[in-house]
C-alpha atoms as an extended CHARMM CRD file, in Angstrom:
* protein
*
       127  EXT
         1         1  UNK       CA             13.8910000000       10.3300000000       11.7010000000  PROA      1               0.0000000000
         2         2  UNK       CA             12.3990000000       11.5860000000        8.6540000000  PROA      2               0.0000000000
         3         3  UNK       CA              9.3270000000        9.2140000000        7.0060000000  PROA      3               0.0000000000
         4         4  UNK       CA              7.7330000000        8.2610000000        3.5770000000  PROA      4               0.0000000000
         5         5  UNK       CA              4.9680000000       10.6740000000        3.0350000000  PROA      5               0.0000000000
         6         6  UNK       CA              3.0780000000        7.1970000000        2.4010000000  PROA      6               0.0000000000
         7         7  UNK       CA              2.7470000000        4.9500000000        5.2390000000  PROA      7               0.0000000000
         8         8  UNK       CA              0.9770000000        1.8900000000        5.6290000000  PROA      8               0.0000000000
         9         9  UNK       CA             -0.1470000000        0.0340000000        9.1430000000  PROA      9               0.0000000000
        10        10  UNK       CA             -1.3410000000       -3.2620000000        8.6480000000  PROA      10              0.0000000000
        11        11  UNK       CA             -3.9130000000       -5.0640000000       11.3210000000  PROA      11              0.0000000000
        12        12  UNK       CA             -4.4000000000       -8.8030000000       11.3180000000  PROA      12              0.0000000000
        13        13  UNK       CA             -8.1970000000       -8.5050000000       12.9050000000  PROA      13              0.0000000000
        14        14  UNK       CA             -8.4020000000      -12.9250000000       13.1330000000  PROA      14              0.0000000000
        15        15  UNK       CA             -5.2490000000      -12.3080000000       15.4090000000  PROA      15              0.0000000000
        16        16  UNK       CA             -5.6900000000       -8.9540000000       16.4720000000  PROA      16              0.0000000000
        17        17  UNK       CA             -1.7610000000       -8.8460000000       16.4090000000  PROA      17              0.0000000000
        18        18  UNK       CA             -0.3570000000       -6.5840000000       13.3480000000  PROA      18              0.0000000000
        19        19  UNK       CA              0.5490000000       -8.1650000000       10.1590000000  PROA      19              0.0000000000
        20        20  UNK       CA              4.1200000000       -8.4960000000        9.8880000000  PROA      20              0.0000000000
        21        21  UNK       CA              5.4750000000       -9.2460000000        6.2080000000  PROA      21              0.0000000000
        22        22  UNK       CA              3.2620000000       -7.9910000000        3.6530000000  PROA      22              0.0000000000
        23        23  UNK       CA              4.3540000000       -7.0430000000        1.0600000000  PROA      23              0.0000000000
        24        24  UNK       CA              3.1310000000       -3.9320000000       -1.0080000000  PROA      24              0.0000000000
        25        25  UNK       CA              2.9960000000       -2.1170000000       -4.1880000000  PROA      25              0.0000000000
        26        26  UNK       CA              2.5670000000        1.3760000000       -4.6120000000  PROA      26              0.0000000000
        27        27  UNK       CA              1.5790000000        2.4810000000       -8.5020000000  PROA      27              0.0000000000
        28        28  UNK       CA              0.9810000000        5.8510000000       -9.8490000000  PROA      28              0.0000000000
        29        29  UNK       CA             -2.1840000000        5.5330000000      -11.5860000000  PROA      29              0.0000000000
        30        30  UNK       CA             -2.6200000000        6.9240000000      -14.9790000000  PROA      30              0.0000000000
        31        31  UNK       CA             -6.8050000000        7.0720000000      -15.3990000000  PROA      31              0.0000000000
        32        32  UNK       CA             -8.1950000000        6.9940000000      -19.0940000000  PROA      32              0.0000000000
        33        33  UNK       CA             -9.8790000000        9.7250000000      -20.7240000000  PROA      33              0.0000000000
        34        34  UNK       CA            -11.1660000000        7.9790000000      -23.7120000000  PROA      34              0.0000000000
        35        35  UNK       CA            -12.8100000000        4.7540000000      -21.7630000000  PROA      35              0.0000000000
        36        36  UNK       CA             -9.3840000000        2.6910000000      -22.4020000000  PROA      36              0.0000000000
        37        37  UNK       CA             -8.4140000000        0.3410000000      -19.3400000000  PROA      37              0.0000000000
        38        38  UNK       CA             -6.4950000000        2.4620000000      -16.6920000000  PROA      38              0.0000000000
        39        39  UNK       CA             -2.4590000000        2.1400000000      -16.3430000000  PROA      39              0.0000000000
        40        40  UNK       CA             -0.9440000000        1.6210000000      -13.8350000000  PROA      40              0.0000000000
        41        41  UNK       CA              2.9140000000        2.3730000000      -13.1140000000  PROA      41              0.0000000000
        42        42  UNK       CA              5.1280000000        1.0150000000      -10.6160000000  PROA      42              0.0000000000
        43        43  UNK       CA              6.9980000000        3.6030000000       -8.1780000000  PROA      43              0.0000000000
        44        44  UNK       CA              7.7500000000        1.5950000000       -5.1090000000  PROA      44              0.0000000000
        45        45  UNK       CA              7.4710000000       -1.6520000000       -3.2400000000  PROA      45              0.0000000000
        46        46  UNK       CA              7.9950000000       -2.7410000000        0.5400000000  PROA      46              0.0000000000
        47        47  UNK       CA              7.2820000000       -5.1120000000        3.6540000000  PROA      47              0.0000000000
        48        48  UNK       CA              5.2580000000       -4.3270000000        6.7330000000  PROA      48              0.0000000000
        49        49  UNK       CA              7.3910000000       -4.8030000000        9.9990000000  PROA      49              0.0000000000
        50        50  UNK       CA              6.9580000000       -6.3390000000       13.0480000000  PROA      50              0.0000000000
        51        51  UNK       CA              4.4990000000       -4.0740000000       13.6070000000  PROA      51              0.0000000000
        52        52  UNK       CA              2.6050000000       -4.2670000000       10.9610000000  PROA      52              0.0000000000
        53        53  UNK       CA              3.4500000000       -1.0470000000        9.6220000000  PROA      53              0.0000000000
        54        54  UNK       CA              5.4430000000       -0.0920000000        6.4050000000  PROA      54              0.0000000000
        55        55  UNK       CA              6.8030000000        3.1520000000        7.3310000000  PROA      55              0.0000000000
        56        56  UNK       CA              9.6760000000        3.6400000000        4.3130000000  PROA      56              0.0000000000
        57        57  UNK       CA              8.1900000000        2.7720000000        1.4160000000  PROA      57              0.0000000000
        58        58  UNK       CA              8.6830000000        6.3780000000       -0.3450000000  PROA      58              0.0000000000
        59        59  UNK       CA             11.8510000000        8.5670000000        0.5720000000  PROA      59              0.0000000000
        60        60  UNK       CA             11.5380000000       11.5960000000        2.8860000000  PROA      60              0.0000000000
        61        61  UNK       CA              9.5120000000       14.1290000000        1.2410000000  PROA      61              0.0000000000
        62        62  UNK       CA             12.0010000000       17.0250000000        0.1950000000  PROA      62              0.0000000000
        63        63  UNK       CA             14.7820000000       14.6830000000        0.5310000000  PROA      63              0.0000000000
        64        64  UNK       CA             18.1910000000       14.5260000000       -2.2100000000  PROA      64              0.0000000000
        65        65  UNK       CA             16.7530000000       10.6020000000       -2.4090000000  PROA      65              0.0000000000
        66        66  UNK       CA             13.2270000000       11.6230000000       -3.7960000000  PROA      66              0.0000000000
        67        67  UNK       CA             14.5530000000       14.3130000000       -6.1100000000  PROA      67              0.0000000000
        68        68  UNK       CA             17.1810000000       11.6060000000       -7.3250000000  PROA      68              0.0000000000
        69        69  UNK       CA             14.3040000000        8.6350000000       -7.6070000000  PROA      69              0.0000000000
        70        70  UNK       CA             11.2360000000       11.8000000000       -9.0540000000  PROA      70              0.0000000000
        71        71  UNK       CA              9.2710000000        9.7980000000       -6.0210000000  PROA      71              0.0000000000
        72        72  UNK       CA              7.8290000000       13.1910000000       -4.9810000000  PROA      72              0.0000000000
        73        73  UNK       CA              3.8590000000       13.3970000000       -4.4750000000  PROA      73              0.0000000000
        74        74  UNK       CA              2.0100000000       15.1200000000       -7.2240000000  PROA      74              0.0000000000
        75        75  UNK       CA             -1.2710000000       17.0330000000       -6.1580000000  PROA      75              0.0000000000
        76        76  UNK       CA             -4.0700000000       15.4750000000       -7.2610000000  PROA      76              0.0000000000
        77        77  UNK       CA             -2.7300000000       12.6640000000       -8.6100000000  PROA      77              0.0000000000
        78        78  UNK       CA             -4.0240000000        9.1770000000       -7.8510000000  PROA      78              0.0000000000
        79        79  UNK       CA             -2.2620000000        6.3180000000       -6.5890000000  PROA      79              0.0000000000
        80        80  UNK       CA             -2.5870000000        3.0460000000       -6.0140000000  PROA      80              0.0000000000
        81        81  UNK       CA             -1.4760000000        0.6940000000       -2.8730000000  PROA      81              0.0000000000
        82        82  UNK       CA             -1.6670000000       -2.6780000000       -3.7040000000  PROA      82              0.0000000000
        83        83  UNK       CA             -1.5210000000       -5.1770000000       -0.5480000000  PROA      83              0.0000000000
        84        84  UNK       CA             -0.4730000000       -9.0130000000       -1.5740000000  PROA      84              0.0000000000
        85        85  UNK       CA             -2.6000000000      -10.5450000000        1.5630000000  PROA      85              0.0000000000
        86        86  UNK       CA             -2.4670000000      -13.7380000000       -0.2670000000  PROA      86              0.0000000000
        87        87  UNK       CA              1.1400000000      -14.7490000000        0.4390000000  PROA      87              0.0000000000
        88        88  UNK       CA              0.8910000000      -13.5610000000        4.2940000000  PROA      88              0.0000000000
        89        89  UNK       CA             -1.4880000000      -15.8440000000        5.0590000000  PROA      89              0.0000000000
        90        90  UNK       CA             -0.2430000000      -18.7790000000        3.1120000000  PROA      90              0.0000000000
        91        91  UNK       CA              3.0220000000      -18.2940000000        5.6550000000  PROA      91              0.0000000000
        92        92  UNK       CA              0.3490000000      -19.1840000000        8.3060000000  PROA      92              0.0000000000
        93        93  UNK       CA             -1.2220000000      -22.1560000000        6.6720000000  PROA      93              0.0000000000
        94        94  UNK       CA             -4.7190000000      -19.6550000000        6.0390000000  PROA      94              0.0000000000
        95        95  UNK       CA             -7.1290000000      -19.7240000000        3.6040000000  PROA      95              0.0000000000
        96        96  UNK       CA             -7.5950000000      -16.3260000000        1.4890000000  PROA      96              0.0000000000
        97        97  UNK       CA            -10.4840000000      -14.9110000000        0.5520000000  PROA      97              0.0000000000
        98        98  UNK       CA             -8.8650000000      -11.7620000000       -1.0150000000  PROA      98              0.0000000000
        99        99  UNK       CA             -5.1130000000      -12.3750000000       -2.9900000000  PROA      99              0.0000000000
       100       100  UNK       CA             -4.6640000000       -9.0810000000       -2.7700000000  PROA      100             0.0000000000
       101       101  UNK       CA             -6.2570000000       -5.7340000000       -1.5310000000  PROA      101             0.0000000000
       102       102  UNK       CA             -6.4470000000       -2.6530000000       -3.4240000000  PROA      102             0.0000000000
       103       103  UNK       CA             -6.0470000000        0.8100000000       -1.8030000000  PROA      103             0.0000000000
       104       104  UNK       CA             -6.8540000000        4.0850000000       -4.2760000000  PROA      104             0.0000000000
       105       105  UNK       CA             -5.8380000000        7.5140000000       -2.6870000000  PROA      105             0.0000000000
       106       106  UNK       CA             -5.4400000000       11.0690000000       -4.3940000000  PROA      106             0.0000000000
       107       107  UNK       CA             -2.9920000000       13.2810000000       -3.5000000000  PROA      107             0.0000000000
       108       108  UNK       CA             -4.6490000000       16.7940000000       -1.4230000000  PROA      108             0.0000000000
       109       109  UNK       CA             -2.0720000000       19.2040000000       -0.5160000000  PROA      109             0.0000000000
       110       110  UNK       CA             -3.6490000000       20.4420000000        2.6560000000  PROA      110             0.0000000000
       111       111  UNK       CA             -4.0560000000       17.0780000000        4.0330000000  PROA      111             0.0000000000
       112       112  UNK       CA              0.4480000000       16.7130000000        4.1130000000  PROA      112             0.0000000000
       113       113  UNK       CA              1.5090000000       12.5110000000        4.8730000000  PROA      113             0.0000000000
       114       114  UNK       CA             -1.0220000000        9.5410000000        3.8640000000  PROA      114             0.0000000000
       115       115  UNK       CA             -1.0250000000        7.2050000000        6.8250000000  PROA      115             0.0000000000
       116       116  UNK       CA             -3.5530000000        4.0190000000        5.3470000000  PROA      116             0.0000000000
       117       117  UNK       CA             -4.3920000000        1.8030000000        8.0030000000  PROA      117             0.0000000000
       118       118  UNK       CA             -5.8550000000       -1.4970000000        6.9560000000  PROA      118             0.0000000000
       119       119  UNK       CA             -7.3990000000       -4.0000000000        9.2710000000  PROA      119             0.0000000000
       120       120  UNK       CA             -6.8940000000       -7.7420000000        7.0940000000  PROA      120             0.0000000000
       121       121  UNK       CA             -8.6280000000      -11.3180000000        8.0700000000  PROA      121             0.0000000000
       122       122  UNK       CA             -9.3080000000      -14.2240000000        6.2620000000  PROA      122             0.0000000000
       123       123  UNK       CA            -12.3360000000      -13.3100000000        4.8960000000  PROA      123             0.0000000000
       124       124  UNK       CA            -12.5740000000       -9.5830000000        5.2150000000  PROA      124             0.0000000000
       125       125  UNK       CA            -10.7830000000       -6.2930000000        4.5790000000  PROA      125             0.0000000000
       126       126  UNK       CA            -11.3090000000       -3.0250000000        6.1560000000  PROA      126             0.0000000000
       127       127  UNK       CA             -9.6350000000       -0.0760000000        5.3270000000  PROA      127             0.0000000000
């Protein structure tokens, strides 16, 4: 079965079970030349599984899907995971230190899929 070329595993390290249900932005990030604030556009969203691991959240790379969406990876440019932590642990009756956790990875060829693992806990995030 064919993957996003983004993929996200998610690690609850105060239950060191994986964090099921977060949800999660990915944004193309459009940085300013002229000291303006940075911009940042949605492309996609999903959910962690059971296993803590978000494993669709782009189409296939090559695929009809990501031609059809213009999903495809661009080298070099950045982009922006954004983790909503906040809402996972209010399911579990947890304070959060962090509402959400920000991710920023560029895009290098020679390096192919972007598996980002993140270990979350109540108080600390690890990437």
């Amino acid at each position: 079965m064919s993957k996003s070329p983004i993929t996200c595993h998610v690690l609850d390290s105060s239950t060191g079970k994986p964090a099921s249900g977060i949800f999660i932005l990915l944004q193309i990030l459009e940085i300013s030349k002229d000291g303006d604030p940075d911009i940042s556009h949605p492309l996609a969203k999903g959910l962690t599984n059971s296993d803590g691991r978000c494993l669709d959240l782009l189409p296939p790379a090559g695929s009809e899907e990501e031609a059809m969406k213009k999903t495809a990876l661009q080298a070099g440019q950045t982009y922006k995971i954004v983790f909503k932590t906040k809402e996972y642990f209010d399911k579990t009756q947890r304070p959060s230190l962090y509402p959400w956790v920000e991710v920023i990875e560029s895009v290098v060829p020679m390096l192919g899929d972007l598996p980002i693992g993140f270990i979350d806990n109540v108080y600390h995030q690890q990437t």
